[in-house]
Backbone atoms as SQL, in Angstrom:
CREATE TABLE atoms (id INTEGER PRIMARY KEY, chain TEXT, resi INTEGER, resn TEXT, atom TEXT, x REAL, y REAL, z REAL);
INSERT INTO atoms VALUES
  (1, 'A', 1, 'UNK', 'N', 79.307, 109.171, 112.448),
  (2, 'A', 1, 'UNK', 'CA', 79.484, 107.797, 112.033),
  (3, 'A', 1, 'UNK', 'C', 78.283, 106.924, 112.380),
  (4, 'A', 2, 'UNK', 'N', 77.727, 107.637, 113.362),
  (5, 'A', 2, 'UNK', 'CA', 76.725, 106.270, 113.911),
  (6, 'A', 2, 'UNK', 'C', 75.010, 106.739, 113.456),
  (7, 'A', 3, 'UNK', 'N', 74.956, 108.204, 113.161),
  (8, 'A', 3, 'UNK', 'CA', 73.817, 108.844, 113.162),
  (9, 'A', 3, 'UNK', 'C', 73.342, 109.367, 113.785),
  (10, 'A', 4, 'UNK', 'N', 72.746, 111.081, 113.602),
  (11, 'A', 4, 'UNK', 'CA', 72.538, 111.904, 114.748),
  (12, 'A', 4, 'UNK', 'C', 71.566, 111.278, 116.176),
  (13, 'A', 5, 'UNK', 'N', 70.651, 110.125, 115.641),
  (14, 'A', 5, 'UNK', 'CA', 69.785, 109.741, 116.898),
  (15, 'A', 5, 'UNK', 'C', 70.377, 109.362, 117.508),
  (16, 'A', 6, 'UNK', 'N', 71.335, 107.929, 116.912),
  (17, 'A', 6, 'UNK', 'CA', 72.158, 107.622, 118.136),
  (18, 'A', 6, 'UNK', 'C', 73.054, 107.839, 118.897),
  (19, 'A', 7, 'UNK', 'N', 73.473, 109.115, 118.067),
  (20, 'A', 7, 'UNK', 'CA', 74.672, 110.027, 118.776),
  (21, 'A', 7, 'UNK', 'C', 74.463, 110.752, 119.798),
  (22, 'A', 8, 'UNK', 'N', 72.612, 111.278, 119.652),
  (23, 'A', 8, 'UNK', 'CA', 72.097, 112.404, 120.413),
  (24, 'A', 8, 'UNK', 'C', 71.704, 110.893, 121.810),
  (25, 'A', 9, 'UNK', 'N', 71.437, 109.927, 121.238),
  (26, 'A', 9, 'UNK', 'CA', 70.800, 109.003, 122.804),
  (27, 'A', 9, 'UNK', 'C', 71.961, 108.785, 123.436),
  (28, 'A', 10, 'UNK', 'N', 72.801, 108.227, 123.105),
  (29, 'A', 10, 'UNK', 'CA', 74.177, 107.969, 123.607),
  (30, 'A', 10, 'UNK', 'C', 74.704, 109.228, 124.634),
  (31, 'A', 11, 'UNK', 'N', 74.843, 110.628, 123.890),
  (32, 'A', 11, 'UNK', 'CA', 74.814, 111.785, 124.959),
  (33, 'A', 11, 'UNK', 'C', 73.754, 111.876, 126.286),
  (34, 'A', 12, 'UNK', 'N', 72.926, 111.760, 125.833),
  (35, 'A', 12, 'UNK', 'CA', 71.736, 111.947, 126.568),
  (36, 'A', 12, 'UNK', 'C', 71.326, 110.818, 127.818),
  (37, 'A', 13, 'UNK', 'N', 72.089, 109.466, 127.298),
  (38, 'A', 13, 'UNK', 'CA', 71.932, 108.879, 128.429),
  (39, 'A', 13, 'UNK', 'C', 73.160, 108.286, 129.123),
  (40, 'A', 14, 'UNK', 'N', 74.162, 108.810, 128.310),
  (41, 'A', 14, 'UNK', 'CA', 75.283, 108.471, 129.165),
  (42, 'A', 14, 'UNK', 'C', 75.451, 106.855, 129.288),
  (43, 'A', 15, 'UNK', 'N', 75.039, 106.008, 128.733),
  (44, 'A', 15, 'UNK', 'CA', 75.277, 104.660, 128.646),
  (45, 'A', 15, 'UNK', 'C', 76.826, 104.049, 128.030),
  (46, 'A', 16, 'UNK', 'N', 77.226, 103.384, 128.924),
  (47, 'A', 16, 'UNK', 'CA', 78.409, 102.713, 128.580),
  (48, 'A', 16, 'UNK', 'C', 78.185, 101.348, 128.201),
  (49, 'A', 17, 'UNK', 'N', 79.468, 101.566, 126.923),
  (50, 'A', 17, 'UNK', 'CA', 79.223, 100.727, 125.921),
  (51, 'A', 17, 'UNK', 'C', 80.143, 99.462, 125.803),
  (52, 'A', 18, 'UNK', 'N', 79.787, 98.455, 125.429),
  (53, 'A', 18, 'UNK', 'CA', 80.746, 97.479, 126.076),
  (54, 'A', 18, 'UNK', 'C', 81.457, 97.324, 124.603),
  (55, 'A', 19, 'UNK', 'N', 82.639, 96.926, 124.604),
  (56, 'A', 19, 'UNK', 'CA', 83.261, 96.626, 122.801),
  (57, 'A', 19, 'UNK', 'C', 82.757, 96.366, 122.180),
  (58, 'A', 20, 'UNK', 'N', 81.779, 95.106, 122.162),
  (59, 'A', 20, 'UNK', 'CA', 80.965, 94.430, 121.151),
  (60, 'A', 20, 'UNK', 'C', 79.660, 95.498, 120.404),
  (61, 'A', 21, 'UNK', 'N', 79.636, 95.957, 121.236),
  (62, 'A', 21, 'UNK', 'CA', 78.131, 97.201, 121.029),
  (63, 'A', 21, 'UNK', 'C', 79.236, 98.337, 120.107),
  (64, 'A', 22, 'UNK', 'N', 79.658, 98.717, 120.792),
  (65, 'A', 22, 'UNK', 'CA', 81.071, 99.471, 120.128),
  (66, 'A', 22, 'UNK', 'C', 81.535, 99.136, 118.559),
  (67, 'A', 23, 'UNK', 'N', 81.376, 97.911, 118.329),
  (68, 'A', 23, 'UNK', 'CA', 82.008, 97.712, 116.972),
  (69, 'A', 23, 'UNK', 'C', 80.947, 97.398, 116.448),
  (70, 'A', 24, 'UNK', 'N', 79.857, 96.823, 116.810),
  (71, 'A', 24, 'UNK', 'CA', 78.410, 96.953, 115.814),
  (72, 'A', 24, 'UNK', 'C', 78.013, 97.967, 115.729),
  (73, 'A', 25, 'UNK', 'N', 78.076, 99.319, 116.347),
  (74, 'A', 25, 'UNK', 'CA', 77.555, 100.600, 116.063),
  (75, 'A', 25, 'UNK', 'C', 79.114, 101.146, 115.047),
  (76, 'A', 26, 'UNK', 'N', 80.167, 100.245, 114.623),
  (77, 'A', 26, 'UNK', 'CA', 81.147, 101.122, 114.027),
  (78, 'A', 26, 'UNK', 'C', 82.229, 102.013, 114.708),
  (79, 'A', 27, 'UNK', 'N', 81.956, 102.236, 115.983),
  (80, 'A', 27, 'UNK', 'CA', 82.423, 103.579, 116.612),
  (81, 'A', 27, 'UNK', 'C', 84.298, 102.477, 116.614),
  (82, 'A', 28, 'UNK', 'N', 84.412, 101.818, 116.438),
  (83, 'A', 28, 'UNK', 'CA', 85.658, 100.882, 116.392),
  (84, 'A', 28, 'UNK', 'C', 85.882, 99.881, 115.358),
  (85, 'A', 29, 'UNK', 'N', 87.246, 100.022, 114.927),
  (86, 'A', 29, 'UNK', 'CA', 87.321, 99.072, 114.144),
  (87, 'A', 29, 'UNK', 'C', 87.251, 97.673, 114.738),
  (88, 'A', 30, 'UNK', 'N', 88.240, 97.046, 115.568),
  (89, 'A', 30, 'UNK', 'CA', 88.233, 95.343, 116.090),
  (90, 'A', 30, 'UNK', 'C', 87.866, 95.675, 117.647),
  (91, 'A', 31, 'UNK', 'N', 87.762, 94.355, 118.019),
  (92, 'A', 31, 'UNK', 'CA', 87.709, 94.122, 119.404),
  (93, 'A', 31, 'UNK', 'C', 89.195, 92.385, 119.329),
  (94, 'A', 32, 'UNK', 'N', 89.908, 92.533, 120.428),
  (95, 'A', 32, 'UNK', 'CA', 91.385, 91.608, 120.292),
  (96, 'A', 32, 'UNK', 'C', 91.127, 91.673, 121.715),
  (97, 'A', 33, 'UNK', 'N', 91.466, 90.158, 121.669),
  (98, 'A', 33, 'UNK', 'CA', 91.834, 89.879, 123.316),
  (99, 'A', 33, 'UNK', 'C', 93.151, 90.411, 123.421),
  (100, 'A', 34, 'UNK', 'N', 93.771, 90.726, 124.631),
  (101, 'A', 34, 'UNK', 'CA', 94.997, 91.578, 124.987),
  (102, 'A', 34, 'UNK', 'C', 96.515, 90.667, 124.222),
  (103, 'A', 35, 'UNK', 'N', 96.187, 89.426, 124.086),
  (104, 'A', 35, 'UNK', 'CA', 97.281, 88.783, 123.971),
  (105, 'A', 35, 'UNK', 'C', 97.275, 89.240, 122.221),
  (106, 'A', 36, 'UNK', 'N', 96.182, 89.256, 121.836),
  (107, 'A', 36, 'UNK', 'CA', 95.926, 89.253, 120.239),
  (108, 'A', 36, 'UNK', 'C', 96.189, 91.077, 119.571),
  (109, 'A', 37, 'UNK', 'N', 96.518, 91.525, 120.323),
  (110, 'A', 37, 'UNK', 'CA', 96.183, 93.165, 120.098),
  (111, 'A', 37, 'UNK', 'C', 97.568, 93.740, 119.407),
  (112, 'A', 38, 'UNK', 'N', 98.581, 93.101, 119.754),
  (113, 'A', 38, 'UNK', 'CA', 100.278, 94.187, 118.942),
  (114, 'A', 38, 'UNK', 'C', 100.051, 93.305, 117.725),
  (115, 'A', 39, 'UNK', 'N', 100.070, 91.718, 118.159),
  (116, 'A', 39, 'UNK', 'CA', 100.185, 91.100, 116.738),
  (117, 'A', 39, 'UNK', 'C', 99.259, 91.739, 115.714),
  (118, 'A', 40, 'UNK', 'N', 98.262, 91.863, 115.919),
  (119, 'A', 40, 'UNK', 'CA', 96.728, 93.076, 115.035),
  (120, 'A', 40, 'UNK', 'C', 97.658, 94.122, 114.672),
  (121, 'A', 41, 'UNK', 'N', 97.814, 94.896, 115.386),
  (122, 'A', 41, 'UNK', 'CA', 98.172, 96.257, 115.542),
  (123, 'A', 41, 'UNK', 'C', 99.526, 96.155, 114.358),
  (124, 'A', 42, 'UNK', 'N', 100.543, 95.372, 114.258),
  (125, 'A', 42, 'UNK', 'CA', 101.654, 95.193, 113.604),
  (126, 'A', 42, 'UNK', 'C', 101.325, 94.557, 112.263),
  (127, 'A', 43, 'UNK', 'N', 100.625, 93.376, 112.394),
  (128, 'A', 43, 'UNK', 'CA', 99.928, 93.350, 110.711),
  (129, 'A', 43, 'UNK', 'C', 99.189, 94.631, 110.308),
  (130, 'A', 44, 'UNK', 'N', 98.445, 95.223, 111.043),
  (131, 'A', 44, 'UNK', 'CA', 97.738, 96.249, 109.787),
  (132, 'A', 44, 'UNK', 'C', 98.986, 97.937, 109.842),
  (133, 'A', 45, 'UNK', 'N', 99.801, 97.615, 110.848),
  (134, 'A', 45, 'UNK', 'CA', 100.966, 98.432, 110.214),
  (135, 'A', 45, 'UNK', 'C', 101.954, 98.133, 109.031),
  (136, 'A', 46, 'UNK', 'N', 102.339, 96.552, 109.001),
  (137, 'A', 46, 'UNK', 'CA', 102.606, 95.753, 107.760),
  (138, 'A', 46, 'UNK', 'C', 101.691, 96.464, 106.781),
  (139, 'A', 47, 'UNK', 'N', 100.757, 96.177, 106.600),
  (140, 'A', 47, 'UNK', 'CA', 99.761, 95.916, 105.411),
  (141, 'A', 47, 'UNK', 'C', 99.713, 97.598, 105.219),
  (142, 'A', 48, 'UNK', 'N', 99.558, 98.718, 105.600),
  (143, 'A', 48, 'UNK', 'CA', 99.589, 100.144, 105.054),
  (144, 'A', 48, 'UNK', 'C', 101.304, 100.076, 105.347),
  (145, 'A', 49, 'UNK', 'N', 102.416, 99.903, 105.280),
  (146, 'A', 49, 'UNK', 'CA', 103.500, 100.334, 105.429),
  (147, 'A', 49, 'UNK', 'C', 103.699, 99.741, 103.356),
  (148, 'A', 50, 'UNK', 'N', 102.864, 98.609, 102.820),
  (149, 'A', 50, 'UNK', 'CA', 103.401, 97.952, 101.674),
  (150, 'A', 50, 'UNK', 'C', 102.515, 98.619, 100.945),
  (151, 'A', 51, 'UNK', 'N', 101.458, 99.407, 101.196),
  (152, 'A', 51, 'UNK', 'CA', 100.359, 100.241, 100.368),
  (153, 'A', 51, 'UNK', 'C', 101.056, 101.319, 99.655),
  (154, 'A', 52, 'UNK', 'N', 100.317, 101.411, 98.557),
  (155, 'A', 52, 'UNK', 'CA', 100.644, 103.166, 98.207),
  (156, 'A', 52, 'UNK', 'C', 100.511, 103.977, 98.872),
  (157, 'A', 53, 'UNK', 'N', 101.947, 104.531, 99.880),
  (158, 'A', 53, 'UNK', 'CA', 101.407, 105.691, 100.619),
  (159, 'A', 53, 'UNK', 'C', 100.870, 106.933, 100.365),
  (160, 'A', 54, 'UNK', 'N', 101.227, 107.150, 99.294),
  (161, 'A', 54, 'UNK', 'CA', 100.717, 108.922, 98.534),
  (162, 'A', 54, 'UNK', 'C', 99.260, 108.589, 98.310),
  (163, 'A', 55, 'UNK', 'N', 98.769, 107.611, 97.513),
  (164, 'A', 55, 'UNK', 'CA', 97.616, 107.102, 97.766),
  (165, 'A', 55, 'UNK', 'C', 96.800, 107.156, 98.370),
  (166, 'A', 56, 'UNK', 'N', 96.915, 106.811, 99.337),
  (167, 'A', 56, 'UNK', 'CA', 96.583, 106.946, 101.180),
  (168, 'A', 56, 'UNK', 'C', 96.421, 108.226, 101.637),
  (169, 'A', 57, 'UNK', 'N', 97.223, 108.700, 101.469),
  (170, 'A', 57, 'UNK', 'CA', 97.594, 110.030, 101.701),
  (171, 'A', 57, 'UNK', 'C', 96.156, 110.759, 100.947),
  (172, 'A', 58, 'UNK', 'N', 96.292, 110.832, 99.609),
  (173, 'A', 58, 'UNK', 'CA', 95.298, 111.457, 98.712),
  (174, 'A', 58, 'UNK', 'C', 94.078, 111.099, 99.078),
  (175, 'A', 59, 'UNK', 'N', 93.696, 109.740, 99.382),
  (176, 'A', 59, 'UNK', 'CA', 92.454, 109.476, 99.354),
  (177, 'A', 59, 'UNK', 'C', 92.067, 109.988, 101.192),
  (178, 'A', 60, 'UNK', 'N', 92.541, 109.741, 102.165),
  (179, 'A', 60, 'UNK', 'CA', 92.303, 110.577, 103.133),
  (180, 'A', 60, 'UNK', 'C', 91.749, 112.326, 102.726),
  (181, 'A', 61, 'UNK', 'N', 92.481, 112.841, 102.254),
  (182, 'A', 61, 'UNK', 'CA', 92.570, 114.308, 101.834),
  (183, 'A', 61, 'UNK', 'C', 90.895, 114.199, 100.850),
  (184, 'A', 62, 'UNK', 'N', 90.462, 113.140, 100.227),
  (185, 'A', 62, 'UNK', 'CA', 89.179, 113.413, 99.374),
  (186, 'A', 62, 'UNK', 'C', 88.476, 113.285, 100.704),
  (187, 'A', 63, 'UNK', 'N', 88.337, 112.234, 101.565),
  (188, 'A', 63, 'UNK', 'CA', 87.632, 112.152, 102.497),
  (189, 'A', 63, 'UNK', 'C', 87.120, 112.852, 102.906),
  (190, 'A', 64, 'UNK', 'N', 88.055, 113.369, 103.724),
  (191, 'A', 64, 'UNK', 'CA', 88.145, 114.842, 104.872),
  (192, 'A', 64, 'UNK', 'C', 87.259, 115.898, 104.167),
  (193, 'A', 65, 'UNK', 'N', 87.780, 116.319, 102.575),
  (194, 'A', 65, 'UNK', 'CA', 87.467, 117.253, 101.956),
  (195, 'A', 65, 'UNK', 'C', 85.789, 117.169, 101.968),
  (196, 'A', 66, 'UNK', 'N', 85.565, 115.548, 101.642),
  (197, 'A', 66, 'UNK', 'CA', 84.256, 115.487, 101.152),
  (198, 'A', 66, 'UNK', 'C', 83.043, 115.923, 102.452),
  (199, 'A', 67, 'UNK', 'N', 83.582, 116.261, 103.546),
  (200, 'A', 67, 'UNK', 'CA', 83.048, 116.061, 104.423),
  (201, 'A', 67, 'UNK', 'C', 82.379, 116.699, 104.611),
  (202, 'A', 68, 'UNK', 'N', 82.935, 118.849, 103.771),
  (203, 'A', 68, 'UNK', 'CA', 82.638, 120.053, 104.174),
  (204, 'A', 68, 'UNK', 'C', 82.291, 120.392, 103.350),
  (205, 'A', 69, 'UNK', 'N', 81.959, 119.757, 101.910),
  (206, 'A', 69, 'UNK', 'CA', 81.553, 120.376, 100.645),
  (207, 'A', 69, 'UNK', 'C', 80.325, 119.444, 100.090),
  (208, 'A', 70, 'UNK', 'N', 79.547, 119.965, 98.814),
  (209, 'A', 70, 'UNK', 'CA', 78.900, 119.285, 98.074),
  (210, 'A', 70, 'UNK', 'C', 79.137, 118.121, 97.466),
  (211, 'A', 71, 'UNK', 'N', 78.579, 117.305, 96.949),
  (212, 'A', 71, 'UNK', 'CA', 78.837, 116.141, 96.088),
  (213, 'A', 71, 'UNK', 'C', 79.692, 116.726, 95.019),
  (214, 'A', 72, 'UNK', 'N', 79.088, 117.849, 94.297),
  (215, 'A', 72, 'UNK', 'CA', 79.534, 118.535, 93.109),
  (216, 'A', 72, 'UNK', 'C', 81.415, 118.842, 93.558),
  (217, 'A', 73, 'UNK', 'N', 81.302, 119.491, 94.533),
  (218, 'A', 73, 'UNK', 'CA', 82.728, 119.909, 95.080),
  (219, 'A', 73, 'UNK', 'C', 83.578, 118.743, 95.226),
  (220, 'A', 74, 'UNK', 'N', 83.409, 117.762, 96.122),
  (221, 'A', 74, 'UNK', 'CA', 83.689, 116.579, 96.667),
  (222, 'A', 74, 'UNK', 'C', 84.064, 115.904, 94.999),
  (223, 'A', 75, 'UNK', 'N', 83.427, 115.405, 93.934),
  (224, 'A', 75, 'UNK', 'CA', 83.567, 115.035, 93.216),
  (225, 'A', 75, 'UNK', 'C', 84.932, 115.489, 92.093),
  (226, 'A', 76, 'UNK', 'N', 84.811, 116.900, 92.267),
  (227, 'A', 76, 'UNK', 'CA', 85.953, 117.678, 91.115),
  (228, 'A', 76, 'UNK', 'C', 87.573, 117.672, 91.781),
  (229, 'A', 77, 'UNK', 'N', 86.979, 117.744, 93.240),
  (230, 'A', 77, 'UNK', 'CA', 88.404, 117.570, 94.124),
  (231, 'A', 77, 'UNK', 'C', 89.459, 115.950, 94.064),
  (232, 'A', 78, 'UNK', 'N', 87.964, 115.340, 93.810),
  (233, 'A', 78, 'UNK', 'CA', 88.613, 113.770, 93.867),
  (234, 'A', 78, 'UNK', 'C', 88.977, 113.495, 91.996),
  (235, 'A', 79, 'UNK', 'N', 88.331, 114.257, 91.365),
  (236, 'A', 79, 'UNK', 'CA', 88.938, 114.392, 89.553),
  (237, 'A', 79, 'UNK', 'C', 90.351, 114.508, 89.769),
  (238, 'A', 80, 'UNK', 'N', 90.748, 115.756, 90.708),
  (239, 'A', 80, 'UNK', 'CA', 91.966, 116.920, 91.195),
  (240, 'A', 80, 'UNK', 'C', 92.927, 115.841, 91.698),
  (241, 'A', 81, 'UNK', 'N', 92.430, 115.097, 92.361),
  (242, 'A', 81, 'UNK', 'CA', 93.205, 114.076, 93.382),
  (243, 'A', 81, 'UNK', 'C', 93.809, 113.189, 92.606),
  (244, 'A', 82, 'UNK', 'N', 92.738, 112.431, 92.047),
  (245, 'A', 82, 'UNK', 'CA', 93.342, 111.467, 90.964),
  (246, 'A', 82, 'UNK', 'C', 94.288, 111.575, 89.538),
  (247, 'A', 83, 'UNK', 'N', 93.941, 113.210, 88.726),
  (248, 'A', 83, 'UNK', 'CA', 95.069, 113.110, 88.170),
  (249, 'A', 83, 'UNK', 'C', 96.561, 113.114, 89.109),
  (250, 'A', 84, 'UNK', 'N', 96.693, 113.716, 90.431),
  (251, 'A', 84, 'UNK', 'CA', 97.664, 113.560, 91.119),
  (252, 'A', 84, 'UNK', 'C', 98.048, 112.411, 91.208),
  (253, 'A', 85, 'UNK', 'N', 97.429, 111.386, 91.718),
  (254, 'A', 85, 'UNK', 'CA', 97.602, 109.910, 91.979),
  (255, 'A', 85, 'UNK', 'C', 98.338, 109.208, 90.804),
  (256, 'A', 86, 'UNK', 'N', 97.697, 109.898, 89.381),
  (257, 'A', 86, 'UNK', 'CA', 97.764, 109.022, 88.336),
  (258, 'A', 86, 'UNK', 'C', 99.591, 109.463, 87.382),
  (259, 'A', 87, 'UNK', 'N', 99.928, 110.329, 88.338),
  (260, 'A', 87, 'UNK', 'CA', 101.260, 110.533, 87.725),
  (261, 'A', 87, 'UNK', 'C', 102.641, 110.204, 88.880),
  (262, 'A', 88, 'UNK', 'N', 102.314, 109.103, 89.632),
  (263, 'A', 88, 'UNK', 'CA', 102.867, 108.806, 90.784),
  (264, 'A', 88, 'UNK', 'C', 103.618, 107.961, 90.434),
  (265, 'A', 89, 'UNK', 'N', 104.883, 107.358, 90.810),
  (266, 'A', 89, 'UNK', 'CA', 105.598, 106.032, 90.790),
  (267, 'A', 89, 'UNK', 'C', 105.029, 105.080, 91.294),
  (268, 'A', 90, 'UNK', 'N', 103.626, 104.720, 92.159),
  (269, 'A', 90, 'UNK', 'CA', 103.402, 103.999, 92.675),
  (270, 'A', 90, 'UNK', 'C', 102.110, 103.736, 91.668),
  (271, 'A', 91, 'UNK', 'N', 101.364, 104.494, 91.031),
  (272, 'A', 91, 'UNK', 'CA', 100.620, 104.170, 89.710),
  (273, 'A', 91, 'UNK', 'C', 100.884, 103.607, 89.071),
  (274, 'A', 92, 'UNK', 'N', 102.014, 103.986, 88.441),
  (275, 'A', 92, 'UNK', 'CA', 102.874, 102.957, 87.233),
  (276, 'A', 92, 'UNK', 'C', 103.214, 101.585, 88.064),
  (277, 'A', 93, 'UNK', 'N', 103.376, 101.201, 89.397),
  (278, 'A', 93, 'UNK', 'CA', 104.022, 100.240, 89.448),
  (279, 'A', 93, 'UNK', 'C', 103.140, 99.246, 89.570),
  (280, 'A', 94, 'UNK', 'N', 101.507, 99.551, 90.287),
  (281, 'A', 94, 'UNK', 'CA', 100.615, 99.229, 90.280),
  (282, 'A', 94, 'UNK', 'C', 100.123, 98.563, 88.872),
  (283, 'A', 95, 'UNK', 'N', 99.704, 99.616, 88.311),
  (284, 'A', 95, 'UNK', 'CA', 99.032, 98.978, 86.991),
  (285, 'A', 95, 'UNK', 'C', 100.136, 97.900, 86.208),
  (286, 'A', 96, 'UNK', 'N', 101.317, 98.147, 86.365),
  (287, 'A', 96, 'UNK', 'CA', 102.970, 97.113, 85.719),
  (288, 'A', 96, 'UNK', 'C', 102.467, 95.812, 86.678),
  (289, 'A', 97, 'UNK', 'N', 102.464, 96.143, 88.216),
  (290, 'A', 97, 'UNK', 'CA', 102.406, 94.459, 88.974),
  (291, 'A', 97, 'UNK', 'C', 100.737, 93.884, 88.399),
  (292, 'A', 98, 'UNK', 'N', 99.595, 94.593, 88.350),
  (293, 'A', 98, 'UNK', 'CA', 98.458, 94.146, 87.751),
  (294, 'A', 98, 'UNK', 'C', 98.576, 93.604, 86.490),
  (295, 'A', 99, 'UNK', 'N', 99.351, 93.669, 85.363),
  (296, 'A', 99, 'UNK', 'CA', 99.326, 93.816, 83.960),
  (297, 'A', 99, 'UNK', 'C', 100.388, 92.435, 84.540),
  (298, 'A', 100, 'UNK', 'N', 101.265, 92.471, 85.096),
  (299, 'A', 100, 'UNK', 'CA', 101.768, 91.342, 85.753),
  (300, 'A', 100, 'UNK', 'C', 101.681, 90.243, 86.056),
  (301, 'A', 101, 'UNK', 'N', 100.653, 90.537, 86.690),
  (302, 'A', 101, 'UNK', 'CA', 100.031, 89.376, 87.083),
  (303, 'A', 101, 'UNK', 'C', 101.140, 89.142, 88.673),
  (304, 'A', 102, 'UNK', 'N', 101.237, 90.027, 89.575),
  (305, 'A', 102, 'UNK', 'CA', 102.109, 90.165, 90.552),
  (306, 'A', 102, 'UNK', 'C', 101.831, 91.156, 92.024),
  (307, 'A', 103, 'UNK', 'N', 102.453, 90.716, 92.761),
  (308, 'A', 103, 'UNK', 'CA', 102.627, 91.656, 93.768),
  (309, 'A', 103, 'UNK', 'C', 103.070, 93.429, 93.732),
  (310, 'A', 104, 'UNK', 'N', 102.636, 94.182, 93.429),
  (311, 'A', 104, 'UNK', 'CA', 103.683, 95.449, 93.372),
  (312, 'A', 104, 'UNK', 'C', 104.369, 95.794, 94.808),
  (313, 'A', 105, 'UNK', 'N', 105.406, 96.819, 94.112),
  (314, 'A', 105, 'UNK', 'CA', 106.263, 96.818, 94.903),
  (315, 'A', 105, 'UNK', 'C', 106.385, 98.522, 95.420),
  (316, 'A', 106, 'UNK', 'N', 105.250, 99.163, 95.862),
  (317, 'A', 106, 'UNK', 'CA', 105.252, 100.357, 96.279),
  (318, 'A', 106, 'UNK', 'C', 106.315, 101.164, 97.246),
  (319, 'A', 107, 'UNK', 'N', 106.893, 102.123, 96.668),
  (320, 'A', 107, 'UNK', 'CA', 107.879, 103.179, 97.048),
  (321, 'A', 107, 'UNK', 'C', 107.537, 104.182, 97.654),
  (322, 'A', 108, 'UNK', 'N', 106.085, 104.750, 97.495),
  (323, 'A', 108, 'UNK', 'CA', 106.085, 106.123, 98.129),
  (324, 'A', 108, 'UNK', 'C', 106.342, 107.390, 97.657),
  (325, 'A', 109, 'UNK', 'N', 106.373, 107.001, 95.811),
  (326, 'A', 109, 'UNK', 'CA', 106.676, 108.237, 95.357),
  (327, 'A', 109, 'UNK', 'C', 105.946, 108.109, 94.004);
């Protein structure tokens, strides 16, 4: 995530990193004062609990995939992925709340 130099200096010198350094190098998503941290933690469980989970699901799985293969590979898998995606209940409900002009209302299936 951060790049082999700074991955290899970071080993190498054993430097501890304070949050702020932490989330400008990426290695973290937020930094929350303690009082601010469930309320965080519970909105962005809100916010993926109302997502397309299969979605989610799929696009993790291109990720991962893309990680160990070629562009070429990585690319045909995510072709693979998306006709999956694209025959989902949560596709149709998507493109229906977009065409909408609305909120959708994702199920998970």
């Amino acid at each position: 995530m951060i790049g082999l130099g700074k991955a290899l200096e970071l080993a190498y010198t054993n430097d501890v990193l304070d949050a702020n350094t932490a989330l400008s190098l990426g290695l973290i998503n937020g930094v929350f004062a303690p009082d601010r941290l469930m309320p965080a933690v519970v909105a962005l469980a809100r916010q993926l609990a109302q997502a397309p989970t299969r979605g989610l699901g799929l696009t993790k799985r291109a990720m991962n995939h893309a990680l160990n293969v070629d562009l070429e590979r990585a690319l045909d898998y995510e072709a693979h992925l998306q006709e999956i995606a694209g025959r989902t209940a949560d596709y149709r409900e998507g493109v229906q709340a977009f065409l909408d002009k609305r909120t959708p209302n994702f199920s998970g299936k």
